[in-house]
Short mmCIF file of C-alpha atoms in Angstrom, two decimals:
data_model
loop_
_atom_site.label_atom_id
_atom_site.label_comp_id
_atom_site.label_asym_id
_atom_site.label_seq_id
_atom_site.Cartn_x
_atom_site.Cartn_y
_atom_site.Cartn_z
CA UNK A 3 -31.94 -11.14 -54.30
CA UNK A 4 -35.69 -10.85 -54.81
CA UNK A 5 -37.87 -12.32 -52.06
CA UNK A 6 -39.63 -15.64 -52.75
CA UNK A 7 -42.91 -16.75 -51.18
CA UNK A 8 -45.44 -19.53 -51.67
CA UNK A 9 -49.12 -18.64 -51.93
CA UNK A 10 -51.47 -21.38 -50.71
CA UNK A 11 -55.21 -21.82 -50.25
CA UNK A 12 -57.53 -24.36 -48.61
CA UNK A 13 -59.45 -25.79 -51.56
CA UNK A 14 -61.54 -28.80 -52.60
CA UNK A 15 -63.96 -28.16 -49.74
CA UNK A 16 -67.22 -28.84 -51.59
CA UNK A 17 -68.97 -32.13 -50.83
CA UNK A 18 -72.12 -33.81 -52.09
CA UNK A 19 -74.65 -31.15 -53.08
CA UNK A 20 -72.78 -28.39 -51.19
CA UNK A 21 -70.57 -25.99 -53.15
CA UNK A 22 -67.85 -24.12 -51.27
CA UNK A 23 -65.75 -21.41 -52.90
CA UNK A 24 -64.62 -20.94 -56.51
CA UNK A 25 -61.95 -23.59 -56.94
CA UNK A 26 -61.51 -23.12 -60.68
CA UNK A 27 -60.51 -19.50 -60.17
CA UNK A 28 -58.45 -20.07 -57.02
CA UNK A 29 -56.33 -22.87 -58.52
CA UNK A 30 -55.22 -20.38 -61.17
CA UNK A 31 -54.02 -17.86 -58.59
CA UNK A 32 -52.05 -19.89 -56.02
CA UNK A 33 -48.86 -21.93 -56.13
CA UNK A 34 -49.96 -24.57 -53.59
CA UNK A 35 -53.39 -26.06 -52.84
CA UNK A 36 -54.35 -27.66 -49.53
CA UNK A 37 -57.03 -30.12 -50.62
CA UNK A 38 -59.65 -31.38 -48.16
CA UNK A 39 -59.56 -35.16 -47.78
CA UNK A 40 -63.18 -36.01 -46.96
CA UNK A 41 -63.29 -35.73 -43.17
CA UNK A 42 -64.00 -32.03 -42.55
CA UNK A 43 -65.00 -31.35 -46.18
CA UNK A 44 -64.54 -32.76 -49.65
CA UNK A 45 -65.55 -36.10 -51.12
CA UNK A 46 -63.98 -38.58 -53.52
CA UNK A 47 -65.15 -36.83 -56.69
CA UNK A 48 -64.16 -33.37 -55.41
CA UNK A 49 -60.76 -34.73 -54.42
CA UNK A 50 -60.28 -36.21 -57.90
CA UNK A 51 -61.31 -32.91 -59.52
CA UNK A 52 -58.88 -31.04 -57.26
CA UNK A 53 -56.02 -33.37 -58.24
CA UNK A 54 -56.82 -32.69 -61.90
CA UNK A 55 -56.95 -28.93 -61.35
CA UNK A 56 -53.65 -28.93 -59.48
CA UNK A 57 -51.95 -30.82 -62.32
CA UNK A 58 -53.51 -28.59 -64.98
CA UNK A 59 -52.44 -25.36 -63.28
CA UNK A 60 -49.00 -26.58 -62.18
CA UNK A 61 -49.94 -26.15 -58.52
CA UNK A 62 -48.32 -28.15 -55.72
CA UNK A 63 -50.87 -30.60 -54.29
CA UNK A 64 -51.09 -30.73 -50.50
CA UNK A 65 -53.15 -33.04 -48.30
CA UNK A 66 -55.37 -31.08 -45.89
CA UNK A 67 -56.56 -33.56 -43.23
CA UNK A 68 -58.88 -32.52 -40.43
CA UNK A 69 -61.06 -33.86 -37.67
CA UNK A 70 -63.92 -36.17 -38.69
CA UNK A 71 -66.40 -33.28 -38.51
CA UNK A 72 -68.35 -32.48 -41.68
CA UNK A 73 -71.11 -30.80 -39.66
CA UNK A 74 -68.67 -28.39 -38.04
CA UNK A 75 -66.38 -27.98 -41.06
CA UNK A 76 -63.53 -29.26 -38.90
CA UNK A 77 -63.52 -26.09 -36.82
CA UNK A 78 -64.80 -27.67 -33.60
CA UNK A 79 -62.27 -28.95 -31.06
CA UNK A 80 -62.66 -32.72 -30.67
CA UNK A 81 -61.12 -34.92 -27.98
CA UNK A 82 -59.63 -37.37 -30.46
CA UNK A 83 -56.75 -39.45 -29.11
CA UNK A 84 -53.30 -39.03 -30.66
CA UNK A 85 -53.41 -42.63 -31.91
CA UNK A 86 -56.73 -42.03 -33.65
CA UNK A 87 -55.46 -38.74 -35.05
CA UNK A 88 -52.52 -40.56 -36.62
CA UNK A 89 -54.72 -43.30 -38.09
CA UNK A 90 -57.26 -40.82 -39.48
CA UNK A 91 -54.43 -38.72 -40.93
CA UNK A 92 -53.11 -41.75 -42.84
CA UNK A 93 -56.58 -42.58 -44.17
CA UNK A 94 -56.95 -39.03 -45.50
CA UNK A 95 -53.41 -38.69 -46.83
CA UNK A 96 -53.49 -42.11 -48.46
CA UNK A 97 -56.85 -41.43 -50.09
CA UNK A 98 -55.77 -38.19 -51.73
CA UNK A 99 -52.37 -39.58 -52.68
CA UNK A 100 -54.06 -42.62 -54.25
CA UNK A 101 -56.17 -40.39 -56.48
CA UNK A 102 -53.07 -38.34 -57.31
CA UNK A 103 -51.04 -41.43 -58.24
CA UNK A 104 -53.84 -42.62 -60.52
CA UNK A 105 -53.68 -39.25 -62.27
CA UNK A 106 -49.91 -39.41 -62.66
CA UNK A 107 -48.96 -37.00 -59.87
CA UNK A 108 -48.36 -37.06 -56.10
CA UNK A 109 -49.20 -35.28 -52.88
CA UNK A 110 -46.24 -33.00 -52.16
CA UNK A 111 -46.89 -31.83 -48.57
CA UNK A 112 -49.33 -32.02 -45.64
CA UNK A 113 -51.15 -29.25 -43.78
CA UNK A 114 -53.70 -29.90 -41.03
CA UNK A 115 -57.06 -28.12 -41.08
CA UNK A 116 -59.01 -25.95 -38.65
CA UNK A 117 -59.25 -27.04 -35.05
CA UNK A 118 -56.74 -29.82 -35.65
CA UNK A 119 -54.23 -27.27 -36.99
CA UNK A 120 -54.60 -25.19 -33.84
CA UNK A 121 -54.32 -28.23 -31.57
CA UNK A 122 -51.09 -29.35 -33.26
CA UNK A 123 -49.64 -25.92 -32.57
CA UNK A 124 -49.75 -26.48 -28.79
CA UNK A 125 -50.32 -30.22 -28.07
CA UNK A 126 -46.88 -31.84 -28.09
CA UNK A 127 -48.19 -35.41 -27.92
CA UNK A 128 -50.68 -34.97 -30.73
CA UNK A 129 -48.10 -33.11 -32.84
CA UNK A 130 -45.57 -35.92 -32.47
CA UNK A 131 -48.19 -38.54 -33.37
CA UNK A 132 -49.12 -36.53 -36.47
CA UNK A 133 -45.54 -35.94 -37.62
CA UNK A 134 -44.47 -39.52 -36.96
CA UNK A 135 -47.40 -40.83 -39.01
CA UNK A 136 -46.42 -38.65 -41.96
CA UNK A 137 -42.80 -39.77 -41.62
CA UNK A 138 -43.87 -43.43 -41.69
CA UNK A 139 -45.94 -42.80 -44.82
CA UNK A 140 -43.32 -40.76 -46.69
CA UNK A 141 -40.42 -39.08 -44.92
CA UNK A 142 -39.89 -36.75 -47.91
CA UNK A 143 -43.22 -34.96 -47.38
CA UNK A 144 -42.88 -31.53 -45.72
CA UNK A 145 -45.35 -30.31 -43.12
CA UNK A 146 -46.85 -26.83 -43.45
CA UNK A 147 -47.91 -25.19 -40.20
CA UNK A 148 -47.61 -22.41 -37.63
CA UNK A 149 -44.15 -21.04 -36.79
CA UNK A 150 -42.46 -21.92 -33.48
CA UNK A 151 -45.17 -24.48 -32.75
CA UNK A 152 -45.34 -27.96 -31.25
CA UNK A 153 -45.74 -29.23 -34.80
CA UNK A 154 -42.51 -27.55 -35.92
CA UNK A 155 -40.68 -29.21 -33.03
CA UNK A 156 -42.28 -32.57 -33.81
CA UNK A 157 -41.33 -32.23 -37.49
CA UNK A 158 -37.71 -31.64 -36.52
CA UNK A 159 -37.76 -34.65 -34.20
CA UNK A 160 -39.26 -36.86 -36.94
CA UNK A 161 -36.77 -35.74 -39.56
CA UNK A 162 -39.39 -33.95 -41.66
CA UNK A 163 -38.91 -30.63 -43.38
CA UNK A 164 -41.16 -27.95 -41.88
CA UNK A 165 -42.49 -24.93 -43.79
CA UNK A 166 -43.74 -21.94 -41.82
CA UNK A 167 -47.13 -20.47 -42.70
CA UNK A 168 -48.68 -17.05 -42.15
CA UNK A 169 -52.27 -16.00 -42.85
CA UNK A 170 -53.06 -13.05 -45.07
CA UNK A 171 -56.79 -13.10 -44.26
CA UNK A 172 -56.65 -13.64 -40.49
CA UNK A 173 -55.73 -11.29 -37.65
CA UNK A 174 -52.93 -12.06 -35.18
CA UNK A 175 -52.58 -11.50 -31.45
CA UNK A 176 -49.30 -10.59 -29.79
CA UNK A 177 -48.24 -14.18 -29.02
CA UNK A 178 -48.37 -15.12 -32.70
CA UNK A 179 -51.65 -17.01 -32.56
CA UNK A 180 -54.72 -16.07 -34.60
CA UNK A 181 -57.55 -13.88 -33.33
CA UNK A 182 -60.33 -16.42 -32.59
CA UNK A 183 -63.06 -16.58 -35.21
CA UNK A 184 -66.08 -14.57 -34.16
CA UNK A 185 -64.02 -11.87 -32.47
CA UNK A 186 -63.41 -8.43 -34.02
CA UNK A 187 -60.48 -8.44 -36.42
CA UNK A 188 -60.41 -12.22 -36.79
CA UNK A 189 -61.07 -12.23 -40.54
CA UNK A 190 -59.64 -9.83 -43.11
CA UNK A 191 -62.04 -9.54 -46.06
CA UNK A 192 -60.79 -6.38 -47.79
CA UNK A 193 -58.61 -7.13 -50.86
CA UNK A 194 -56.45 -4.03 -50.41
CA UNK A 195 -55.81 -4.83 -46.75
CA UNK A 196 -55.00 -8.45 -47.63
CA UNK A 197 -52.54 -7.28 -50.30
CA UNK A 198 -50.82 -4.92 -47.85
CA UNK A 199 -50.53 -7.72 -45.29
CA UNK A 200 -49.09 -10.10 -47.88
CA UNK A 201 -46.43 -7.56 -48.83
CA UNK A 202 -45.54 -6.90 -45.20
CA UNK A 203 -45.18 -10.62 -44.52
CA UNK A 204 -43.23 -11.41 -47.69
CA UNK A 205 -40.85 -8.47 -47.44
CA UNK A 206 -40.30 -8.22 -43.68
CA UNK A 207 -41.20 -11.67 -42.31
CA UNK A 208 -43.61 -10.25 -39.75
CA UNK A 209 -47.00 -8.65 -39.24
CA UNK A 210 -48.65 -6.13 -36.93
CA UNK A 211 -50.79 -7.77 -34.22
CA UNK A 212 -54.19 -6.51 -33.04
CA UNK A 213 -52.58 -4.57 -30.18
CA UNK A 214 -50.09 -2.84 -32.48
CA UNK A 215 -47.14 -5.02 -31.48
CA UNK A 216 -44.90 -6.81 -33.95
CA UNK A 217 -45.18 -10.56 -34.57
CA UNK A 218 -42.18 -12.20 -36.27
CA UNK A 219 -43.21 -15.24 -38.34
CA UNK A 220 -40.59 -15.68 -41.12
CA UNK A 221 -43.10 -17.47 -43.36
CA UNK A 222 -42.32 -19.75 -46.27
CA UNK A 223 -45.95 -19.66 -47.39
CA UNK A 224 -48.90 -17.26 -47.20
CA UNK A 225 -52.44 -18.63 -46.87
CA UNK A 226 -55.76 -17.37 -48.20
CA UNK A 227 -58.84 -19.37 -47.19
CA UNK A 228 -60.87 -20.48 -50.20
CA UNK A 229 -64.16 -20.24 -48.27
CA UNK A 230 -63.68 -16.61 -47.18
CA UNK A 231 -66.22 -14.27 -48.85
CA UNK A 232 -64.49 -12.53 -51.75
CA UNK A 233 -61.59 -15.00 -51.71
CA UNK A 234 -60.98 -14.74 -55.46
CA UNK A 235 -60.81 -10.94 -55.41
CA UNK A 236 -58.42 -11.08 -52.46
CA UNK A 237 -56.22 -13.68 -54.13
CA UNK A 238 -56.05 -11.57 -57.28
CA UNK A 239 -55.14 -8.46 -55.28
CA UNK A 240 -52.51 -10.31 -53.25
CA UNK A 241 -50.91 -11.90 -56.30
CA UNK A 242 -50.88 -8.61 -58.21
CA UNK A 243 -49.30 -6.77 -55.28
CA UNK A 244 -46.60 -9.41 -54.81
CA UNK A 245 -45.77 -9.47 -58.50
CA UNK A 246 -45.68 -5.67 -58.70
CA UNK A 247 -43.22 -5.65 -55.80
CA UNK A 248 -41.07 -8.25 -57.62
CA UNK A 249 -41.76 -10.95 -55.05
CA UNK A 250 -41.44 -14.32 -56.75
CA UNK A 251 -44.41 -16.62 -56.10
CA UNK A 252 -43.12 -20.20 -56.00
CA UNK A 253 -44.34 -23.41 -54.39
CA UNK A 254 -42.30 -24.38 -51.32
CA UNK A 255 -42.69 -28.13 -52.01
#
């Protein structure tokens, strides 16, 4: 049986006068799109355009909620209470899903962004608040997140399907977490290297960490950040390598 993997990207991150990434190209290369919902990036018009692009390209539409942090692009750790996290998640998810419904489609999964994503990996209370809020909104929506995390455990407890994610364009440390941004090896920006990593993850389920050790992730989906320099070239290289190796690219949701 040929391996199957989803290829996702964080998209729809432009807002106002600010343009981020090449969404038109990226939507044509991925099978799932994590669309910013206006808190860390994105705005109503960008969200509507992203919904349209997802429908046009046959891409699974995912809600990508983050901290209320436009200035920091959602990558700053905020001391937001679990109750507020849950409420802000529902505002973001409901907003994108409302635009999707108006366009004749639906949000098909949820993936947290940036610093919130990393918090939900380790903060059991916040992870349970997040998962329970999604379950109250629509218990059929899967969560996409880090393997063996607090969020995976919270998803199981809330009766939600959980999809495991691995990053093609980020380095890993031995415990399975990402090399912090700003440190050497944190970001992979070479298309050939990204393609090799995608193949390793899709075919073996693991990746080599920065110390040479093996990290087992068993991913359902591989992520490429839409705002990474050269993201389109990397996505093309990754997709071509997967297809050449007869790895089927298919949305998980």
